[in-house]
Amino acid sequence: MDQSPFTTPRGSLSSSIGNAAELEANLTLSDKLRVFKSSSFDPSAYVASKSRSMNEKEIRHLCAYLVDLKKASAEEMRKSVLANYSSFIRTSKEISDLEGELLSMRNLLSNQAALVHGLAEGCQLGSLVTGNEDSDMDDIINEKTDISKTEKWLIGYLETLNVLLAEKRVDESMVALEEGEKMAKEIKQGKTLSPSLFQALQNAITEHRQKLADQLAETICQPSTRGTEIRTTALALKNLGDGPRAHTLLLKSHRKKLKRNMQSLESTTYGGVSAYTASISHLVFSTISQAVSDSLTIFSGEEPAYTSELVTWAVRQAETFSLLLKKQILASIAATGGLRIASECVHVCLSHCHLLEASGMALSPVLLKHFRPFVEQALNTNLKRIEQSSAALAAADDWLLAYAPTSRNTNTGLRPVSSYSSLNSYQPKLSISAHKFNSMVQELFEDVGTLEILQLDGLALEGLHQVFNFYVKLLINAMPGSAVTENLESTGHKIVKIAETEKQQIALLANAILLADELLPRAVIKLSHGTKGDDSHKRVSDKQRPPEQRELKKRLQREVDRLRDSFCRQHALELIFTEDGIPLLNAQMYLDMEEKGEIPEWFPSPIFQELFVKLTGVAGIASDVFVGRERFATILLMRLAEAVILWLSDDQDFWANVETGQTPLGPLGLQQLYLDMQFVMIFSSQGRYLSRHLHQAIKNIIGRAIDAVAATGLDPNSVLPEDEWFVEVSEITIKMITGNAAFDNVEEDAYSPT
């Protein structure tokens, strides 16, 4: 079966292009490049073999294929360099060292060759150059009348060079070496010296150049050498042709200077951890900055090996500094939860580090790698402390709402007040444990400041959700007879003081609602804006918040919903069941009405009257607690009413007895059930907490009851009175319960449907 020779993103070619196995689309990049890696690869022959039988279109496709292959190869090389950057830098350094060693070997070999040639020729001037004669140079020149002008210059030049080198006159020695090299070029062109003398001159220049380089290197390494002299000496060493050693010694001198200054700084007494951190951080990064400046000034535009060595050196200094700070400060601070000190130390270091970014030296990732775990540990320690303190106070909390002490106003998350008259307008009313929880969270986020650069803002938000979840579990456990048993063993506090009264239980809800809706979101603003004081109290709408903060607020609201559901479930069960677990709301209360054989006094069933009383009492307490937050009170009443009605709607035993039981639901039972549901609907509507969910559940209950009666052959509409009757009885009941009714002139059978 014929196959296309290769496939590219631009399409397929005919089989005449080349080897199908070589250019197959599913080959790896290494396989495609294998033919080009061969030592015997001939580009001309390759192109000729491919294009011999191709038309113009196929040649264009081949060109496109080769261009794509070139791009892929370049990208692969880039990825390989990035993946092995440290190896690349190390190899570059080794290559530079090898180049220096090769240069030294070449000089030594040249010296050896010159020595051999000089000994072989036995030239008198050669012996004079090597200094083997003890006679005075001037006497020799006077005795030898046939010495040329160039030979005289050579003798004087070598004497001068020795003197300059012995006296360490660097600038003059550099000029003399340049003069000798220039003269050597002229001698080579004019051939004014014999080959042996010319070789001796070159060897002397090379030898003195090496000696001068060694002197310069020794000067750079001296502790007493000042910075300006180090830069000048390094530049001179570079101009001598020994740039790699000059650059290495320059960085080495900065490292030694930094080490000496750090040792001196450690022996000095400072006012605290922050002052010490600021001093040592400024010392380290100013030294790195100076080293970068010196390197870029002296070796600007040179080969990349210098830049690689500089980056490696700077990273090593930053890592050494990070390890020192971890050992002396961060480790102990993080263990004790000193988040503010840890955060300030890290911020100081990062601020100094960022000053280097203008020169292209980004060392902040190095610091973050070492510092982040310790700041994270300090944050977790503080979060754990919040849980422990909250649990301890919850064990003794009386669950009564009160204002926080005025001395703690700045940590409540609300604006500080200027006078007592405005206290109630701004300060939250919470219980003791909630005030402590709020103040600790506010203080925590004051200490944290801006953690985005440490990439810990997400961890802080998650930690805030966890501690609030923990506190909500405490509040749920404070509900009497709570069905949820939370695991609090990790804090060592299992006992939570029970909220006995409805007022105390609604205070639990008030704690959670105010924390989740206002106080904790205000604390989170400090995290993103780094604001303190009054600026952190400006109201920010949900749309102006970052997405992660909006998501956090939703998660906090879900925790509040969990507490509210626990409150409603507990009160619904208290209404529906006795203390012995016997249901008060059952089918028999409706099925047994036919057996009595008499028309009852038409009032809503006692359990629904109790539900109305319960909701009325909760509404009164909630209106006092949730001042300005009526929406929360309305939702609470909705959920409580829904809890009872939905239980009735979903009770399988109730409907099994009504729909398929031995005793059918009669007209009186249907009328009583209808009245009960209408009663719930009317007082819920009047209280403005009749939700669509509750309305639909009531309609479903009435519908099922009517269907059950219709299944017995009776017409439900014929036995039920008009809707006005249900409304009238419900309103009279409401007035009687609330104490607003007067029945002096009402007949005994006024409530009869007939």
Short mmCIF file of C-alpha atoms in Angstrom, two decimals, residues 317-655:
data_model
loop_
_atom_site.label_atom_id
_atom_site.label_comp_id
_atom_site.label_asym_id
_atom_site.label_seq_id
_atom_site.Cartn_x
_atom_site.Cartn_y
_atom_site.Cartn_z
CA GLN A 317 25.08 34.42 47.95
CA ALA A 318 21.28 34.76 48.15
CA GLU A 319 20.95 31.12 49.19
CA THR A 320 23.67 31.49 51.82
CA PHE A 321 21.89 34.55 53.20
CA SER A 322 18.53 32.73 53.20
CA LEU A 323 19.97 29.78 55.11
CA LEU A 324 21.56 32.13 57.65
CA LEU A 325 18.30 34.02 58.21
CA LYS A 326 16.36 30.75 58.50
CA LYS A 327 18.76 29.40 61.10
CA GLN A 328 19.06 32.53 63.24
CA ILE A 329 15.58 34.06 62.99
CA LEU A 330 12.82 32.48 60.93
CA ALA A 331 12.93 28.94 62.32
CA SER A 332 12.36 29.98 65.95
CA ILE A 333 9.88 32.75 65.07
CA ALA A 334 7.77 30.46 62.88
CA ALA A 335 7.62 27.81 65.62
CA THR A 336 6.21 30.33 68.09
CA GLY A 337 3.77 31.83 65.58
CA GLY A 338 5.47 35.22 65.28
CA LEU A 339 3.80 35.95 61.98
CA ARG A 340 4.23 39.72 62.12
CA ILE A 341 7.97 39.52 62.72
CA ALA A 342 8.42 36.81 60.10
CA SER A 343 6.38 38.75 57.57
CA GLU A 344 8.27 41.97 58.23
CA CYS A 345 11.63 40.21 57.89
CA VAL A 346 10.63 38.68 54.57
CA HIS A 347 9.24 41.97 53.29
CA VAL A 348 12.46 43.80 54.14
CA CYS A 349 14.55 41.21 52.33
CA LEU A 350 12.29 41.21 49.28
CA SER A 351 12.28 45.00 49.11
CA HIS A 352 16.10 45.01 49.00
CA CYS A 353 16.04 42.17 46.51
CA HIS A 354 13.70 44.03 44.18
CA LEU A 355 16.18 46.88 43.87
CA LEU A 356 18.41 44.49 41.95
CA GLU A 357 15.78 43.78 39.33
CA ALA A 358 16.62 47.03 37.52
CA SER A 359 19.98 45.47 36.64
CA GLY A 360 18.29 42.26 35.51
CA MET A 361 19.22 40.23 38.60
CA ALA A 362 15.97 38.65 39.87
CA LEU A 363 16.76 36.77 43.08
CA SER A 364 13.32 36.91 44.68
CA PRO A 365 12.48 33.30 43.60
CA VAL A 366 15.51 32.13 45.59
CA LEU A 367 14.31 33.92 48.72
CA LEU A 368 10.72 32.80 48.29
CA LYS A 369 11.78 29.17 48.00
CA HIS A 370 13.48 29.32 51.41
CA PHE A 371 11.21 31.79 53.25
CA ARG A 372 7.76 30.62 52.18
CA PRO A 373 7.63 27.44 54.35
CA PHE A 374 8.43 29.41 57.51
CA VAL A 375 5.86 32.14 56.92
CA GLU A 376 3.37 29.38 56.13
CA GLN A 377 4.27 27.64 59.41
CA ALA A 378 3.80 30.88 61.37
CA LEU A 379 0.43 31.44 59.68
CA ASN A 380 -0.76 27.93 60.53
CA THR A 381 0.41 28.34 64.13
CA ASN A 382 -1.70 31.49 64.47
CA LEU A 383 -4.73 29.82 62.92
CA LYS A 384 -4.39 26.96 65.39
CA ARG A 385 -4.13 29.47 68.22
CA ILE A 386 -7.39 31.09 67.10
CA GLU A 387 -9.14 27.72 67.23
CA GLN A 388 -7.81 26.95 70.69
CA SER A 389 -8.74 30.34 72.13
CA SER A 390 -12.21 30.23 70.60
CA ALA A 391 -12.85 26.75 71.96
CA ALA A 392 -11.68 27.76 75.44
CA LEU A 393 -13.98 30.79 75.52
CA ALA A 394 -16.92 28.86 74.05
CA ALA A 395 -16.80 26.59 77.09
CA ALA A 396 -17.62 29.56 79.33
CA ASP A 397 -19.55 31.83 76.96
CA ASP A 398 -22.97 32.95 78.24
CA TRP A 399 -24.09 33.53 74.61
CA LEU A 400 -25.34 37.03 75.30
CA LEU A 401 -24.65 39.79 72.80
CA ALA A 402 -22.70 42.84 73.94
CA TYR A 403 -20.43 45.50 72.52
CA ALA A 404 -16.71 44.96 72.56
CA PRO A 405 -14.61 46.91 75.08
CA THR A 406 -13.70 50.31 73.64
CA SER A 407 -10.01 49.57 74.02
CA ARG A 408 -10.32 46.88 71.40
CA ASN A 409 -12.16 48.98 68.85
CA THR A 410 -9.30 49.00 66.41
CA ASN A 411 -9.39 45.22 66.10
CA THR A 412 -13.10 44.68 65.49
CA GLY A 413 -13.00 45.13 61.75
CA LEU A 414 -15.32 48.15 61.93
CA ARG A 415 -14.51 51.83 61.89
CA PRO A 416 -13.27 53.25 65.19
CA VAL A 417 -15.71 55.53 66.92
CA SER A 418 -14.97 59.08 67.97
CA SER A 419 -17.61 59.40 70.68
CA TYR A 420 -19.80 57.25 72.86
CA SER A 421 -22.95 58.48 71.09
CA SER A 422 -21.84 56.84 67.88
CA LEU A 423 -20.72 53.61 69.54
CA ASN A 424 -23.90 51.66 68.83
CA SER A 425 -23.86 52.69 65.18
CA TYR A 426 -20.49 51.18 64.40
CA GLN A 427 -19.62 48.51 66.93
CA PRO A 428 -20.78 44.90 66.54
CA LYS A 429 -22.73 43.12 69.26
CA LEU A 430 -21.27 39.66 69.72
CA SER A 431 -20.81 37.15 72.47
CA ILE A 432 -17.51 36.83 74.33
CA SER A 433 -16.07 34.05 72.18
CA ALA A 434 -17.13 35.76 68.93
CA HIS A 435 -15.47 39.02 69.99
CA LYS A 436 -12.26 37.12 70.72
CA PHE A 437 -12.49 35.21 67.45
CA ASN A 438 -13.00 38.43 65.49
CA SER A 439 -10.23 40.36 67.21
CA MET A 440 -7.73 37.54 66.67
CA VAL A 441 -8.63 37.28 62.98
CA GLN A 442 -8.34 41.05 62.54
CA GLU A 443 -4.96 41.07 64.27
CA LEU A 444 -3.80 38.13 62.19
CA PHE A 445 -4.51 39.85 58.90
CA GLU A 446 -3.01 43.07 60.22
CA ASP A 447 0.18 41.08 60.85
CA VAL A 448 0.10 39.28 57.53
CA GLY A 449 0.03 42.41 55.39
CA THR A 450 0.38 41.72 51.68
CA LEU A 451 1.19 38.03 51.19
CA GLU A 452 0.49 37.92 47.47
CA ILE A 453 4.19 38.14 46.66
CA LEU A 454 4.77 35.08 48.87
CA GLN A 455 1.88 33.33 47.13
CA LEU A 456 0.33 32.75 50.55
CA ASP A 457 -2.80 34.84 50.09
CA GLY A 458 -4.69 31.73 48.96
CA LEU A 459 -3.44 29.82 52.01
CA ALA A 460 -4.55 32.68 54.28
CA LEU A 461 -8.05 32.67 52.77
CA GLU A 462 -8.29 28.90 53.11
CA GLY A 463 -7.07 29.11 56.70
CA LEU A 464 -9.71 31.74 57.48
CA HIS A 465 -12.42 29.45 56.13
CA GLN A 466 -11.12 26.56 58.22
CA VAL A 467 -11.09 28.50 61.50
CA PHE A 468 -14.58 29.88 60.80
CA ASN A 469 -15.77 26.36 60.02
CA PHE A 470 -14.31 25.29 63.36
CA TYR A 471 -16.07 28.12 65.18
CA VAL A 472 -19.40 27.28 63.52
CA LYS A 473 -18.98 23.71 64.75
CA LEU A 474 -18.64 25.13 68.27
CA LEU A 475 -21.84 27.11 67.78
CA ILE A 476 -23.68 24.04 66.49
CA ASN A 477 -22.53 22.06 69.52
CA ALA A 478 -23.90 24.84 71.71
CA MET A 479 -27.41 24.08 70.42
CA PRO A 480 -29.30 21.95 72.97
CA GLY A 481 -29.73 18.41 71.72
CA SER A 482 -27.75 19.11 68.57
CA ALA A 483 -27.86 16.18 66.16
CA VAL A 484 -24.38 16.98 64.88
CA THR A 485 -21.39 15.88 66.96
CA GLU A 486 -18.30 17.72 65.86
CA ASN A 487 -14.76 16.45 66.34
CA LEU A 488 -13.04 18.94 68.61
CA GLU A 489 -10.42 16.63 70.08
CA SER A 490 -7.59 18.41 68.27
CA THR A 491 -8.02 21.52 70.44
CA GLY A 492 -8.35 19.72 73.74
CA HIS A 493 -11.73 21.42 74.38
CA LYS A 494 -14.76 19.19 74.03
CA ILE A 495 -17.16 21.04 76.33
CA VAL A 496 -19.22 23.89 74.92
CA LYS A 497 -21.64 25.80 77.10
CA ILE A 498 -25.20 25.11 75.93
CA ALA A 499 -27.41 27.96 74.76
CA GLU A 500 -30.56 27.14 76.73
CA THR A 501 -32.93 29.93 75.72
CA GLU A 502 -34.11 31.02 72.30
CA LYS A 503 -32.44 34.38 72.83
CA GLN A 504 -29.10 32.65 73.40
CA GLN A 505 -29.60 30.41 70.39
CA ILE A 506 -30.38 33.35 68.13
CA ALA A 507 -27.24 35.00 69.53
CA LEU A 508 -25.33 32.04 68.10
CA LEU A 509 -26.78 32.88 64.69
CA ALA A 510 -25.99 36.57 65.16
CA ASN A 511 -22.35 35.70 65.87
CA ALA A 512 -21.99 33.67 62.70
CA ILE A 513 -23.95 36.05 60.46
CA LEU A 514 -22.11 39.20 61.48
CA LEU A 515 -18.73 37.50 61.21
CA ALA A 516 -19.40 35.97 57.80
CA ASP A 517 -21.24 38.89 56.24
CA GLU A 518 -19.17 41.85 57.40
CA LEU A 519 -16.32 41.39 59.85
CA LEU A 520 -14.30 38.62 58.21
CA PRO A 521 -14.62 40.07 54.68
CA ARG A 522 -13.28 43.36 56.06
CA ALA A 523 -10.28 41.49 57.45
CA VAL A 524 -9.64 39.91 54.06
CA ILE A 525 -9.50 43.36 52.42
CA LYS A 526 -6.34 44.01 54.44
CA LEU A 527 -4.77 41.02 52.75
CA SER A 528 -5.24 42.27 49.21
CA HIS A 529 -4.73 46.00 49.76
CA GLY A 530 -2.25 45.90 52.62
CA THR A 531 -4.22 48.69 54.30
CA LYS A 532 -4.37 49.49 57.97
CA GLY A 533 -6.39 51.80 60.09
CA ASP A 534 -9.32 53.65 58.60
CA ASP A 535 -8.50 52.70 55.00
CA SER A 536 -9.26 49.06 55.69
CA HIS A 537 -12.80 49.91 56.81
CA LYS A 538 -14.04 51.37 53.55
CA ARG A 539 -17.03 49.44 52.32
CA VAL A 540 -16.26 47.40 49.22
CA SER A 541 -19.02 45.87 47.14
CA ASP A 542 -18.87 42.22 46.16
CA LYS A 543 -18.31 43.17 42.52
CA GLN A 544 -15.19 45.13 43.49
CA ARG A 545 -13.68 42.20 45.36
CA PRO A 546 -11.26 39.78 43.70
CA PRO A 547 -12.86 36.46 42.62
CA GLU A 548 -11.16 34.48 45.40
CA GLN A 549 -12.59 36.83 48.05
CA ARG A 550 -16.08 36.57 46.58
CA GLU A 551 -15.77 32.79 46.63
CA LEU A 552 -14.61 32.90 50.26
CA LYS A 553 -17.65 34.95 51.26
CA LYS A 554 -19.93 32.37 49.62
CA ARG A 555 -18.21 29.60 51.55
CA LEU A 556 -18.61 31.53 54.80
CA GLN A 557 -22.33 31.99 54.05
CA ARG A 558 -22.68 28.24 53.56
CA GLU A 559 -21.28 27.71 57.05
CA VAL A 560 -23.89 30.16 58.38
CA ASP A 561 -26.59 28.20 56.52
CA ARG A 562 -25.39 25.05 58.24
CA LEU A 563 -25.81 26.66 61.66
CA ARG A 564 -29.24 28.06 60.73
CA ASP A 565 -30.38 24.65 59.50
CA SER A 566 -29.29 23.13 62.80
CA PHE A 567 -31.32 25.75 64.70
CA CYS A 568 -34.45 25.16 62.58
CA ARG A 569 -34.11 21.39 62.72
CA GLN A 570 -33.82 21.41 66.50
CA HIS A 571 -36.89 23.61 67.01
CA ALA A 572 -38.92 21.69 64.44
CA LEU A 573 -38.16 18.43 66.21
CA GLU A 574 -39.14 19.97 69.56
CA LEU A 575 -42.54 20.82 68.06
CA ILE A 576 -43.10 17.53 66.26
CA PHE A 577 -41.93 15.06 68.94
CA THR A 578 -42.30 14.70 72.67
CA GLU A 579 -39.31 14.21 74.93
CA ASP A 580 -39.93 10.45 74.66
CA GLY A 581 -39.78 10.60 70.86
CA ILE A 582 -43.53 10.21 70.28
CA PRO A 583 -44.68 12.23 67.24
CA LEU A 584 -47.28 14.89 68.00
CA LEU A 585 -47.91 15.49 64.31
CA ASN A 586 -49.34 12.20 63.03
CA ALA A 587 -52.11 10.88 60.82
CA GLN A 588 -54.31 9.72 63.71
CA MET A 589 -55.08 13.30 64.77
CA TYR A 590 -56.99 13.63 61.50
CA LEU A 591 -58.21 10.06 60.99
CA ASP A 592 -59.82 9.76 64.46
CA MET A 593 -62.05 12.83 64.06
CA GLU A 594 -64.78 10.81 62.29
CA GLU A 595 -65.03 8.31 65.17
CA LYS A 596 -65.95 11.01 67.73
CA GLY A 597 -69.28 11.55 65.96
CA GLU A 598 -69.50 15.23 66.84
CA ILE A 599 -68.50 18.43 65.18
CA PRO A 600 -65.42 19.86 66.91
CA GLU A 601 -64.69 23.43 67.79
CA TRP A 602 -62.84 24.57 64.74
CA PHE A 603 -59.42 25.80 65.61
CA PRO A 604 -56.03 24.97 64.06
CA SER A 605 -54.37 21.93 65.62
CA PRO A 606 -52.38 22.67 68.80
CA ILE A 607 -49.05 21.84 67.12
CA PHE A 608 -49.58 24.51 64.48
CA GLN A 609 -50.69 26.98 67.10
CA GLU A 610 -47.43 26.23 68.91
CA LEU A 611 -45.59 26.73 65.62
CA PHE A 612 -47.17 30.17 65.34
CA VAL A 613 -46.21 31.00 68.92
CA LYS A 614 -42.67 29.76 68.27
CA LEU A 615 -42.29 31.81 65.10
CA THR A 616 -43.78 34.88 66.76
CA GLY A 617 -41.32 34.62 69.63
CA VAL A 618 -38.36 34.06 67.32
CA ALA A 619 -39.47 37.00 65.17
CA GLY A 620 -39.57 39.28 68.23
CA ILE A 621 -36.08 38.28 69.36
CA ALA A 622 -34.68 38.42 65.82
CA SER A 623 -36.05 41.93 65.27
CA ASP A 624 -34.04 43.11 68.28
CA VAL A 625 -30.90 41.20 67.35
CA PHE A 626 -30.81 41.78 63.59
CA VAL A 627 -31.35 45.53 63.57
CA GLY A 628 -30.67 46.71 60.05
CA ARG A 629 -30.39 43.09 58.91
CA GLU A 630 -34.05 42.19 58.62
CA ARG A 631 -33.30 39.93 55.67
CA PHE A 632 -31.50 37.47 57.96
CA ALA A 633 -34.46 37.40 60.37
CA THR A 634 -36.90 36.77 57.50
CA ILE A 635 -34.80 33.91 56.12
CA LEU A 636 -34.58 32.37 59.58
CA LEU A 637 -38.39 32.41 59.98
CA MET A 638 -38.84 30.98 56.46
CA ARG A 639 -36.50 28.08 57.16
CA LEU A 640 -38.11 27.32 60.52
CA ALA A 641 -41.63 27.21 59.03
CA GLU A 642 -40.37 25.16 56.10
CA ALA A 643 -38.70 22.66 58.43
CA VAL A 644 -42.06 21.68 60.02
CA ILE A 645 -44.15 21.69 56.84
CA LEU A 646 -41.55 19.84 54.79
CA TRP A 647 -41.30 17.20 57.49
CA LEU A 648 -45.06 16.67 57.20
CA SER A 649 -44.86 16.65 53.43
CA ASP A 650 -42.11 14.02 53.42
CA ASP A 651 -43.35 11.81 56.30
CA GLN A 652 -44.01 8.45 54.61
CA ASP A 653 -45.79 6.94 57.63
CA PHE A 654 -48.22 9.86 57.77
CA TRP A 655 -49.20 9.54 54.13
#
